[in-house]
Amino acid sequence: MVNKKMYQLGSAPNAIRALFAYGLARKAEIGEENVFDFSLGNPNIPAPDAIKQTINHLVELPSNLVHGYTPAQGSVGVRNAIAASVNRRFKMNAAADNVYMTVGAAASLTISLSALCQAGDEFIVINPYFPEYKIWIEQAGGACIEVLAQKDSFQLDIAAIECALTSKTRGIIINSPNNPTGVVYSKDSLVKLAQILNAHQEKQGRSITIICDEPYREIVYRSVKVPFIPTLYDNTIVCYSYSKSLSLPGERIGYIYVSERMPDSATVYLAVCGAGRALGFVCAPSLFQHVIEHCVEEQTDVAAYAENRALLTSGLSRLGYEFVEPEGAFYLWARSLEPSAEAFAERAKAHELLIVPSTSFGCDGWVRISYCVSKKTIEDAMPAFESLMKEYS
Amino acid sequence: MVNKKMYQLGSAPNAIRALFAYGLARKAEIGEENVFDFSLGNPNIPAPDAIKQTINHLVELPSNLVHGYTPAQGSVGVRNAIAASVNRRFKMNAAADNVYMTVGAAASLTISLSALCQAGDEFIVINPYFPEYKIWIEQAGGACIEVLAQKDSFQLDIAAIECALTSKTRGIIINSPNNPTGVVYSKDSLVKLAQILNAHQEKQGRSITIICDEPYREIVYRSVKVPFIPTLYDNTIVCYSYSKSLSLPGERIGYIYVSERMPDSATVYLAVCGAGRALGFVCAPSLFQHVIEHCVEEQTDVAAYAENRALLTSGLSRLGYEFVEPEGAFYLWARSLEPSAEAFAERAKAHELLIVPSTSFGCDGWVRISYCVSKKTIEDAMPAFESLMKEYS
């Protein structure tokens, strides 16, 4: 009596969310301070004060100006503000009509994929990857083609991507800074990616779009620079979200930026508008559209994440854990102490450590430790990480 | 290079939205007070004061409690509050796990349709109908079957619905109080609808769900009662939105209520969760989930719409216009003064009257006049309606 695929997706929820739910129940059982929950990317850093001040200001305005419908693509004010910010920061030439406001990054991706995909099209993802990518690509009628990242460094493997290009390739999702690995893809590798994609586009007479999933753009360490892909490759759509940069994950506010350098940019933008309509996104939440218009240049509190990162990496190094040195986002990608990541994560659970096995991201042998938590959680978890290590020595 | 269907949907926007956009441009040209815009269902009545007070209170709480992710189906608090309200008002036995929070009524419908529809399933809509229904049904992989409402009264035509039932019928969308006609379907007709659907379910051994699209539930006049369909038919999903009842259309907050009386209610609820995930709805906006938790019993200011309704109906009656006496919502469904509703709406435009031709809703010969506007707009528009009438006499 129901759609079988939807039932399966609903009854086998995302493993990360399931671990988060286990954590909530376990905290209720043995006390919050005794569970070390590194499962979810739910920022512990508060939203900037400017958000609260802007909301306080906005709710004094006439109700229909604040809470009324905006145009489907978003208010002109916020789209102008975002275009101006993109232009200032990255020397682009965006206009309001290159920006489409969305209900967060997930919506940015489902709308972009539906706009681009014709039945049978292939979209490449870099393994390990955020598990919903496959669901969203298939929902849009496409096929999800996995290409492994480089061993140990988890940088792009350009040769492997080149091998995966076919006459059906329609796009590639690039997520940098990366969830789950914390890697920022080097400018060199992205220039090479642009080269092989341009060559393949020409050879096939076919458009190949890079979809940049960029919720972690602002969260980088040690003055690492995140290359802005639209400056390196014309056929690019950016899917942005304020969930992580402004600590507003529940508010579902983000945007799609259809690069003005894209061939047929206006056509793609209209398809984005159509996809938003077909999927039931009438407009992005209006109060937060207005909030973003006022707070578009607000800074992310990266220092707090940097402190967590230092604490966690030095602590785990000392205990003998191996991991990829994180350059961005707030995830530590650590090697499992046994071949099966799931078995390892289960053992960690017995020490009240909630970490996500890499099988959730399509590969084995690693775990993701999300450090957008309180400093205290990291400090208090160290004895548990120590006991866990001892079990394996 | 793009999905053709999405491009078409994006480049031929909803005619109502197009008229609204024309109105904005025209107001900029000749002054706001000289354009009589009856095009859109964008409530002119402000949101209740309690909304502002609740927002002011919430933003003082810790940031991650207000702006953090909620579970995908919504916070337990707001779902409990809605279930309790449904139980109190309609003597149901709903629990939090019958309620799934959404980004407004459009999302409620796309998620419900995707949850229920298997390829080739048929969904019945009552003509005239909200034009996006067809897009959303087809997007979910279904076929949209139109059944005409009764002539002139625009009540349900039960015999016609019975004729339209086939071995592929999977559901019917019922929208009462109705957009565009303002009609509230009688209890008698809904009881008969339940009878024919139950009989057909039994005969076909197949589930047929009523999807109630209910954004106008609270907006009724002259103590008309809107029957609560889950009390009349078990196999029912309610799609609710606070857009109209609390004047929050831009905030995109609503819910799906999967009736606990539905056979396999838990299975349908899981399919709803799966569809929300597949379409890219991570959670409904968190601030407004918390607002609704506090304001679930807040009353709609129906008196203001009733005053508009009285003003408009008495004014147009006096001028000789014919219309369906509106029982609910804030739309007047008036007979076009010539056979072509589009030609009539164009003539009205020359008098700066923006009204929506019934062809936007699938039939000809009528227009929709949206009266969720200021009293002054209605008063000032009367001479224009008079001149328009004179053109036809």
Tab-separated table of N, CA and C in Angstrom, chain A residues 1-4 6-7 9-14 17 41-43 46-47 52 55-56 59-60 63-64 66-72 106-107 110 114-118 132 135-136 139 170 207 244 247-252 263-264 267-268 270-271 274-275 277-288, chain B residues 1-4 6-7 9-14 17 41-43 46-47 52 55-56 59-60 63-64 66-72 106-107 110 114-118 132 135-136 139 170 207 244 247-252 263-264 267-268 270-271 274-275 277-288:
chain	number	residue	atom	x	y	z
A	1	MET	N	0.805	-1.217	0.000
A	1	MET	CA	0.000	0.000	0.000
A	1	MET	C	0.845	1.277	0.000
A	2	VAL	N	2.168	1.137	0.116
A	2	VAL	CA	3.024	2.331	0.065
A	2	VAL	C	4.114	2.114	-0.977
A	3	ASN	N	4.811	3.176	-1.296
A	3	ASN	CA	5.961	3.075	-2.179
A	3	ASN	C	7.065	2.319	-1.432
A	4	LYS	N	7.523	1.217	-2.017
A	4	LYS	CA	8.444	0.327	-1.298
A	4	LYS	C	9.779	0.991	-1.007
A	6	MET	N	10.388	4.162	-0.596
A	6	MET	CA	10.242	5.169	0.469
A	6	MET	C	10.115	4.474	1.823
A	7	TYR	N	9.393	3.363	1.841
A	7	TYR	CA	9.261	2.623	3.095
A	7	TYR	C	10.630	2.129	3.582
A	9	LEU	N	13.564	3.430	2.880
A	9	LEU	CA	14.351	4.582	3.347
A	9	LEU	C	13.894	5.049	4.726
A	10	GLY	N	12.600	4.941	4.977
A	10	GLY	CA	12.068	5.391	6.267
A	10	GLY	C	12.323	4.400	7.387
A	11	SER	N	12.353	3.109	7.042
A	11	SER	CA	12.497	2.109	8.105
A	11	SER	C	13.949	1.739	8.350
A	12	ALA	N	14.858	2.102	7.439
A	12	ALA	CA	16.290	1.892	7.677
A	12	ALA	C	16.944	3.252	7.696
A	13	PRO	N	16.726	4.028	8.778
A	13	PRO	CA	17.223	5.404	8.733
A	13	PRO	C	18.737	5.432	8.663
A	14	ASN	N	19.248	6.502	8.105
A	14	ASN	CA	20.641	6.885	8.119
A	14	ASN	C	21.315	6.419	9.419
A	17	ARG	N	22.257	9.102	12.020
A	17	ARG	CA	21.098	9.569	12.782
A	17	ARG	C	20.676	8.534	13.823
A	41	GLY	N	27.068	16.055	13.017
A	41	GLY	CA	27.607	17.377	12.706
A	41	GLY	C	26.672	18.488	13.153
A	42	ASN	N	26.236	18.442	14.403
A	42	ASN	CA	25.319	19.429	14.974
A	42	ASN	C	26.174	20.425	15.753
A	43	PRO	N	26.494	21.602	15.190
A	43	PRO	CA	27.463	22.498	15.813
A	43	PRO	C	27.142	22.840	17.264
A	46	PRO	N	27.620	28.404	19.490
A	46	PRO	CA	26.355	29.122	19.260
A	46	PRO	C	26.370	29.946	17.980
A	47	ALA	N	25.185	30.231	17.462
A	47	ALA	CA	25.058	31.162	16.324
A	47	ALA	C	25.605	32.522	16.753
A	52	LYS	N	20.703	36.775	16.575
A	52	LYS	CA	19.665	37.107	17.553
A	52	LYS	C	19.236	38.565	17.395
A	55	ILE	N	17.095	38.990	14.317
A	55	ILE	CA	15.740	38.449	14.509
A	55	ILE	C	14.915	39.422	15.361
A	56	ASN	N	15.508	39.912	16.451
A	56	ASN	CA	14.796	40.868	17.316
A	56	ASN	C	14.364	42.102	16.537
A	59	VAL	N	11.390	41.050	13.785
A	59	VAL	CA	10.024	40.759	14.250
A	59	VAL	C	9.256	42.028	14.630
A	60	GLU	N	9.941	43.167	14.688
A	60	GLU	CA	9.234	44.432	14.929
A	60	GLU	C	8.662	45.024	13.635
A	63	SER	N	4.225	42.361	9.831
A	63	SER	CA	4.213	40.892	9.764
A	63	SER	C	4.394	40.358	8.347
A	64	ASN	N	3.649	40.920	7.377
A	64	ASN	CA	3.728	40.324	6.037
A	64	ASN	C	5.051	40.608	5.315
A	66	VAL	N	7.871	40.283	6.885
A	66	VAL	CA	8.804	39.322	7.488
A	66	VAL	C	8.375	37.883	7.201
A	67	HIS	N	7.067	37.623	7.358
A	67	HIS	CA	6.579	36.244	7.294
A	67	HIS	C	5.824	35.934	6.008
A	68	GLY	N	5.684	36.920	5.112
A	68	GLY	CA	4.935	36.688	3.874
A	68	GLY	C	5.736	35.868	2.867
A	69	TYR	N	5.030	35.358	1.861
A	69	TYR	CA	5.712	34.661	0.767
A	69	TYR	C	6.791	35.556	0.178
A	70	THR	N	7.919	34.983	-0.188
A	70	THR	CA	8.854	35.671	-1.064
A	70	THR	C	8.704	35.035	-2.439
A	71	PRO	N	9.294	35.649	-3.499
A	71	PRO	CA	9.331	34.922	-4.770
A	71	PRO	C	9.949	33.534	-4.552
A	72	ALA	N	9.614	32.591	-5.425
A	72	ALA	CA	10.078	31.209	-5.253
A	72	ALA	C	11.598	31.123	-5.170
A	106	ALA	N	20.746	19.990	1.724
A	106	ALA	CA	20.092	18.789	1.179
A	106	ALA	C	19.153	19.193	0.047
A	107	ALA	N	18.368	20.239	0.285
A	107	ALA	CA	17.454	20.731	-0.747
A	107	ALA	C	18.233	21.288	-1.932
A	110	THR	N	19.148	18.118	-3.891
A	110	THR	CA	18.051	17.418	-4.580
A	110	THR	C	17.511	18.273	-5.723
A	114	SER	N	17.802	17.168	-9.657
A	114	SER	CA	16.578	17.044	-10.456
A	114	SER	C	16.604	17.984	-11.655
A	115	ALA	N	17.209	19.142	-11.487
A	115	ALA	CA	17.289	20.104	-12.591
A	115	ALA	C	18.182	19.583	-13.710
A	116	LEU	N	19.267	18.891	-13.344
A	116	LEU	CA	20.263	18.486	-14.341
A	116	LEU	C	19.989	17.120	-14.961
A	117	CYS	N	19.407	16.220	-14.175
A	117	CYS	CA	19.418	14.792	-14.543
A	117	CYS	C	18.325	14.416	-15.529
A	118	GLN	N	18.716	13.757	-16.600
A	118	GLN	CA	17.754	13.056	-17.446
A	118	GLN	C	17.928	11.560	-17.139
A	132	GLU	N	23.731	10.187	1.857
A	132	GLU	CA	22.498	10.570	1.160
A	132	GLU	C	22.734	10.896	-0.319
A	135	ILE	N	21.164	8.291	-2.519
A	135	ILE	CA	19.693	8.336	-2.478
A	135	ILE	C	19.183	9.482	-3.360
A	136	TRP	N	19.809	10.631	-3.238
A	136	TRP	CA	19.333	11.820	-3.973
A	136	TRP	C	19.598	11.683	-5.469
A	139	GLN	N	17.008	9.257	-6.694
A	139	GLN	CA	15.681	9.884	-6.660
A	139	GLN	C	15.468	10.782	-7.885
A	170	ARG	N	27.026	12.953	-16.332
A	170	ARG	CA	26.359	14.266	-16.382
A	170	ARG	C	26.913	15.216	-15.344
A	207	SER	N	27.474	18.118	-21.697
A	207	SER	CA	27.747	18.965	-20.537
A	207	SER	C	28.034	18.130	-19.295
A	244	LYS	N	26.355	25.105	9.054
A	244	LYS	CA	27.592	24.954	9.812
A	244	LYS	C	28.263	26.308	10.015
A	247	SER	N	26.020	28.149	12.387
A	247	SER	CA	25.418	27.294	13.430
A	247	SER	C	23.894	27.367	13.434
A	248	LEU	N	23.309	27.186	12.255
A	248	LEU	CA	21.850	27.227	12.110
A	248	LEU	C	21.325	25.954	11.433
A	249	PRO	N	21.807	24.774	11.840
A	249	PRO	CA	21.464	23.579	11.060
A	249	PRO	C	19.975	23.273	11.023
A	250	GLY	N	19.254	23.595	12.112
A	250	GLY	CA	17.826	23.286	12.124
A	250	GLY	C	16.997	24.241	11.286
A	251	GLU	N	17.552	25.426	10.972
A	251	GLU	CA	16.723	26.444	10.306
A	251	GLU	C	16.578	26.217	8.815
A	252	ARG	N	17.423	25.352	8.259
A	252	ARG	CA	17.276	24.989	6.848
A	252	ARG	C	17.304	26.227	5.954
A	263	PRO	N	27.963	27.498	-19.384
A	263	PRO	CA	27.266	27.607	-20.671
A	263	PRO	C	25.764	27.419	-20.411
A	264	ASP	N	24.930	28.227	-21.025
A	264	ASP	CA	23.476	28.157	-20.798
A	264	ASP	C	23.102	28.293	-19.327
A	267	THR	N	19.400	28.890	-18.664
A	267	THR	CA	18.578	27.682	-18.845
A	267	THR	C	18.662	26.797	-17.608
A	268	VAL	N	19.872	26.618	-17.106
A	268	VAL	CA	20.047	25.784	-15.911
A	268	VAL	C	19.316	26.402	-14.724
A	270	LEU	N	16.632	28.233	-14.774
A	270	LEU	CA	15.192	27.982	-14.919
A	270	LEU	C	14.848	26.544	-14.549
A	271	ALA	N	15.732	25.611	-14.909
A	271	ALA	CA	15.493	24.210	-14.531
A	271	ALA	C	15.562	24.047	-13.013
A	274	GLY	N	12.287	25.209	-11.756
A	274	GLY	CA	11.278	24.178	-12.034
A	274	GLY	C	11.384	23.009	-11.074
A	275	ALA	N	12.609	22.600	-10.775
A	275	ALA	CA	12.797	21.461	-9.868
A	275	ALA	C	12.336	21.817	-8.454
A	277	ARG	N	10.002	23.816	-7.726
A	277	ARG	CA	8.537	23.794	-7.788
A	277	ARG	C	7.997	22.355	-7.741
A	278	ALA	N	8.608	21.482	-8.536
A	278	ALA	CA	8.119	20.098	-8.627
A	278	ALA	C	8.300	19.341	-7.313
A	279	LEU	N	9.355	19.659	-6.565
A	279	LEU	CA	9.628	18.923	-5.330
A	279	LEU	C	8.863	19.488	-4.129
A	280	GLY	N	8.204	20.642	-4.307
A	280	GLY	CA	7.361	21.169	-3.226
A	280	GLY	C	8.028	22.211	-2.345
A	281	PHE	N	9.113	22.844	-2.865
A	281	PHE	CA	9.757	23.931	-2.115
A	281	PHE	C	9.175	25.252	-2.605
A	282	VAL	N	8.250	25.828	-1.902
A	282	VAL	CA	7.570	27.044	-2.363
A	282	VAL	C	8.501	28.251	-2.277
A	283	CYS	N	9.136	28.413	-1.120
A	283	CYS	CA	10.228	29.372	-0.982
A	283	CYS	C	11.019	28.969	0.254
A	284	ALA	N	12.239	29.457	0.394
A	284	ALA	CA	13.002	29.198	1.614
A	284	ALA	C	12.369	29.999	2.751
A	285	PRO	N	12.528	29.543	4.011
A	285	PRO	CA	11.881	30.222	5.141
A	285	PRO	C	12.188	31.724	5.132
A	286	SER	N	11.119	32.539	5.167
A	286	SER	CA	11.275	33.969	4.883
A	286	SER	C	12.052	34.704	5.969
A	287	LEU	N	11.773	34.447	7.248
A	287	LEU	CA	12.505	35.157	8.312
A	287	LEU	C	14.007	34.957	8.124
A	288	PHE	N	14.423	33.720	7.864
A	288	PHE	CA	15.863	33.465	7.743
A	288	PHE	C	16.440	33.949	6.415
B	1	MET	N	20.939	19.893	-22.051
B	1	MET	CA	21.819	19.813	-20.895
B	1	MET	C	21.079	19.850	-19.555
B	2	VAL	N	19.782	20.061	-19.586
B	2	VAL	CA	19.003	20.022	-18.338
B	2	VAL	C	17.823	19.075	-18.510
B	3	ASN	N	17.182	18.783	-17.392
B	3	ASN	CA	15.969	17.983	-17.441
B	3	ASN	C	14.870	18.827	-18.085
B	4	LYS	N	14.293	18.299	-19.163
B	4	LYS	CA	13.356	19.113	-19.964
B	4	LYS	C	12.114	19.497	-19.179
B	6	MET	N	11.765	19.864	-15.958
B	6	MET	CA	12.072	20.890	-14.947
B	6	MET	C	12.249	22.250	-15.614
B	7	TYR	N	12.888	22.250	-16.777
B	7	TYR	CA	13.063	23.505	-17.495
B	7	TYR	C	11.702	24.099	-17.857
B	9	LEU	N	8.826	23.595	-16.360
B	9	LEU	CA	8.159	24.082	-15.142
B	9	LEU	C	8.756	25.415	-14.688
B	10	GLY	N	10.062	25.564	-14.864
B	10	GLY	CA	10.715	26.793	-14.425
B	10	GLY	C	10.472	27.956	-15.368
B	11	SER	N	10.320	27.659	-16.665
B	11	SER	CA	10.190	28.763	-17.615
B	11	SER	C	8.734	29.137	-17.863
B	12	ALA	N	7.785	28.299	-17.439
B	12	ALA	CA	6.366	28.651	-17.529
B	12	ALA	C	5.817	28.675	-16.118
B	13	PRO	N	6.167	29.699	-15.345
B	13	PRO	CA	5.765	29.661	-13.933
B	13	PRO	C	4.254	29.724	-13.796
B	14	ASN	N	3.787	29.165	-12.715
B	14	ASN	CA	2.426	29.268	-12.223
B	14	ASN	C	1.820	30.634	-12.601
B	17	ARG	N	1.277	33.203	-9.790
B	17	ARG	CA	2.517	33.878	-9.397
B	17	ARG	C	2.927	34.926	-10.443
B	41	GLY	N	-2.905	34.312	-2.468
B	41	GLY	CA	-3.363	33.994	-1.119
B	41	GLY	C	-2.321	34.335	-0.064
B	42	ASN	N	-1.794	35.553	-0.124
B	42	ASN	CA	-0.756	36.028	0.806
B	42	ASN	C	-1.476	36.843	1.878
B	43	PRO	N	-1.729	36.257	3.068
B	43	PRO	CA	-2.602	36.916	4.048
B	43	PRO	C	-2.149	38.327	4.408
B	46	PRO	N	-2.024	40.402	10.025
B	46	PRO	CA	-0.726	40.064	10.635
B	46	PRO	C	-0.780	38.759	11.439
B	47	ALA	N	0.379	38.160	11.617
B	47	ALA	CA	0.479	36.990	12.497
B	47	ALA	C	0.068	37.413	13.911
B	52	LYS	N	5.266	36.729	17.753
B	52	LYS	CA	6.393	37.614	18.029
B	52	LYS	C	6.909	37.393	19.446
B	55	ILE	N	8.836	34.150	19.620
B	55	ILE	CA	10.161	34.257	18.985
B	55	ILE	C	11.116	35.016	19.919
B	56	ASN	N	10.628	36.137	20.477
B	56	ASN	CA	11.472	36.909	21.400
B	56	ASN	C	11.935	36.056	22.573
B	59	VAL	N	14.619	33.137	21.235
B	59	VAL	CA	15.983	33.512	20.852
B	59	VAL	C	16.883	33.789	22.060
B	60	GLU	N	16.279	33.866	23.242
B	60	GLU	CA	17.092	34.012	24.460
B	60	GLU	C	17.614	32.661	24.963
B	63	SER	N	21.529	28.626	21.880
B	63	SER	CA	21.423	28.599	20.426
B	63	SER	C	21.101	27.210	19.862
B	64	ASN	N	21.801	26.192	20.355
B	64	ASN	CA	21.588	24.877	19.725
B	64	ASN	C	20.236	24.256	20.098
B	66	VAL	N	17.525	26.031	20.028
B	66	VAL	CA	16.567	26.738	19.157
B	66	VAL	C	16.860	26.454	17.686
B	67	HIS	N	18.159	26.520	17.321
B	67	HIS	CA	18.544	26.464	15.906
B	67	HIS	C	19.178	25.131	15.511
B	68	GLY	N	19.320	24.199	16.470
B	68	GLY	CA	19.949	22.908	16.157
B	68	GLY	C	19.013	21.995	15.383
B	69	TYR	N	19.606	20.957	14.771
B	69	TYR	CA	18.783	19.938	14.102
B	69	TYR	C	17.740	19.406	15.066
B	70	THR	N	16.549	19.147	14.559
B	70	THR	CA	15.602	18.321	15.305
B	70	THR	C	15.606	16.948	14.635
B	71	PRO	N	14.969	15.938	15.253
B	71	PRO	CA	14.790	14.696	14.496
B	71	PRO	C	14.088	14.993	13.172
B	72	ALA	N	14.282	14.126	12.186
B	72	ALA	CA	13.738	14.374	10.850
B	72	ALA	C	12.226	14.575	10.877
B	106	ALA	N	2.815	22.462	0.655
B	106	ALA	CA	3.332	21.908	-0.600
B	106	ALA	C	4.214	20.706	-0.301
B	107	ALA	N	5.090	20.852	0.688
B	107	ALA	CA	5.955	19.744	1.081
B	107	ALA	C	5.137	18.601	1.679
B	110	THR	N	3.830	16.806	-1.468
B	110	THR	CA	4.820	16.062	-2.270
B	110	THR	C	5.339	14.861	-1.481
B	114	SER	N	4.661	10.991	-2.653
B	114	SER	CA	5.808	10.107	-2.900
B	114	SER	C	5.765	8.882	-1.988
B	115	ALA	N	5.260	9.067	-0.779
B	115	ALA	CA	5.166	7.938	0.164
B	115	ALA	C	4.152	6.899	-0.310
B	116	LEU	N	3.062	7.364	-0.907
B	116	LEU	CA	1.961	6.459	-1.259
B	116	LEU	C	2.082	5.873	-2.653
B	117	CYS	N	2.642	6.617	-3.590
B	117	CYS	CA	2.496	6.308	-5.019
B	117	CYS	C	3.485	5.260	-5.502
B	118	GLN	N	2.985	4.246	-6.151
B	118	GLN	CA	3.821	3.352	-6.954
B	118	GLN	C	3.548	3.717	-8.417
B	132	GLU	N	-0.880	23.127	-8.880
B	132	GLU	CA	0.323	22.336	-8.606
B	132	GLU	C	0.008	20.861	-8.303
B	135	ILE	N	1.218	18.629	-11.080
B	135	ILE	CA	2.687	18.559	-11.140
B	135	ILE	C	3.207	17.612	-10.068
B	136	TRP	N	2.671	17.733	-8.861
B	136	TRP	CA	3.175	16.937	-7.741
B	136	TRP	C	2.802	15.459	-7.885
B	139	GLN	N	5.096	14.131	-10.542
B	139	GLN	CA	6.457	14.049	-10.014
B	139	GLN	C	6.630	12.783	-9.157
B	170	ARG	N	-5.323	5.129	-6.326
B	170	ARG	CA	-4.566	4.992	-5.072
B	170	ARG	C	-4.970	6.044	-4.052
B	207	SER	N	-5.779	-0.341	-1.286
B	207	SER	CA	-5.910	0.796	-0.382
B	207	SER	C	-6.163	2.091	-1.167
B	244	LYS	N	-1.797	30.028	6.382
B	244	LYS	CA	-2.985	30.871	6.346
B	244	LYS	C	-3.532	31.072	7.756
B	247	SER	N	-0.989	33.229	9.470
B	247	SER	CA	-0.388	34.256	8.593
B	247	SER	C	1.135	34.142	8.540
B	248	LEU	N	1.620	32.929	8.298
B	248	LEU	CA	3.057	32.677	8.221
B	248	LEU	C	3.429	31.996	6.904
B	249	PRO	N	2.898	32.477	5.756
B	249	PRO	CA	3.093	31.703	4.525
B	249	PRO	C	4.543	31.558	4.105
B	250	GLY	N	5.366	32.593	4.394
B	250	GLY	CA	6.768	32.510	3.982
B	250	GLY	C	7.594	31.587	4.848
B	251	GLU	N	7.115	31.284	6.068
B	251	GLU	CA	7.953	30.521	7.002
B	251	GLU	C	7.976	29.023	6.719
B	252	ARG	N	7.040	28.557	5.910
B	252	ARG	CA	7.040	27.160	5.496
B	252	ARG	C	7.040	26.244	6.711
B	263	PRO	N	-5.377	1.712	8.185
B	263	PRO	CA	-4.773	0.374	8.200
B	263	PRO	C	-3.267	0.537	7.920
B	264	ASP	N	-2.434	-0.191	8.662
B	264	ASP	CA	-0.977	-0.072	8.487
B	264	ASP	C	-0.481	1.365	8.625
B	267	THR	N	3.272	1.759	8.934
B	267	THR	CA	3.988	1.554	7.666
B	267	THR	C	3.932	2.815	6.812
B	268	VAL	N	2.761	3.416	6.732
B	268	VAL	CA	2.607	4.647	5.946
B	268	VAL	C	3.469	5.752	6.548
B	270	LEU	N	6.273	5.442	8.162
B	270	LEU	CA	7.673	5.206	7.795
B	270	LEU	C	7.925	5.592	6.338
B	271	ALA	N	6.961	5.322	5.468
B	271	ALA	CA	7.114	5.723	4.063
B	271	ALA	C	7.152	7.246	3.941
B	274	GLY	N	10.584	8.240	4.868
B	274	GLY	CA	11.493	7.909	3.766
B	274	GLY	C	11.378	8.906	2.633
B	275	ALA	N	10.144	9.311	2.330
B	275	ALA	CA	9.944	10.268	1.230
B	275	ALA	C	10.538	11.627	1.589
B	277	ARG	N	13.062	12.124	3.427
B	277	ARG	CA	14.514	11.951	3.284
B	277	ARG	C	14.933	12.003	1.817
B	278	ALA	N	14.216	11.280	0.953
B	278	ALA	CA	14.584	11.197	-0.465
B	278	ALA	C	14.452	12.545	-1.176
B	279	LEU	N	13.478	13.353	-0.752
B	279	LEU	CA	13.238	14.630	-1.436
B	279	LEU	C	14.139	15.754	-0.909
B	280	GLY	N	14.877	15.496	0.185
B	280	GLY	CA	15.833	16.486	0.674
B	280	GLY	C	15.324	17.391	1.785
B	281	PHE	N	14.267	16.923	2.490
B	281	PHE	CA	13.756	17.677	3.641
B	281	PHE	C	14.391	17.107	4.905
B	282	VAL	N	15.398	17.747	5.419
B	282	VAL	CA	16.125	17.196	6.575
B	282	VAL	C	15.294	17.306	7.843
B	283	CYS	N	14.779	18.496	8.100
B	283	CYS	CA	13.767	18.694	9.151
B	283	CYS	C	13.061	20.002	8.828
B	284	ALA	N	11.886	20.212	9.416
B	284	ALA	CA	11.197	21.494	9.245
B	284	ALA	C	11.978	22.558	10.015
B	285	PRO	N	11.876	23.840	9.607
B	285	PRO	CA	12.657	24.903	10.265
B	285	PRO	C	12.466	24.872	11.785
B	286	SER	N	13.599	24.802	12.522
B	286	SER	CA	13.525	24.485	13.949
B	286	SER	C	12.888	25.603	14.772
B	287	LEU	N	13.250	26.868	14.506
B	287	LEU	CA	12.658	27.959	15.293
B	287	LEU	C	11.133	27.891	15.214
B	288	PHE	N	10.608	27.696	14.009
B	288	PHE	CA	9.143	27.690	13.857
B	288	PHE	C	8.502	26.395	14.348
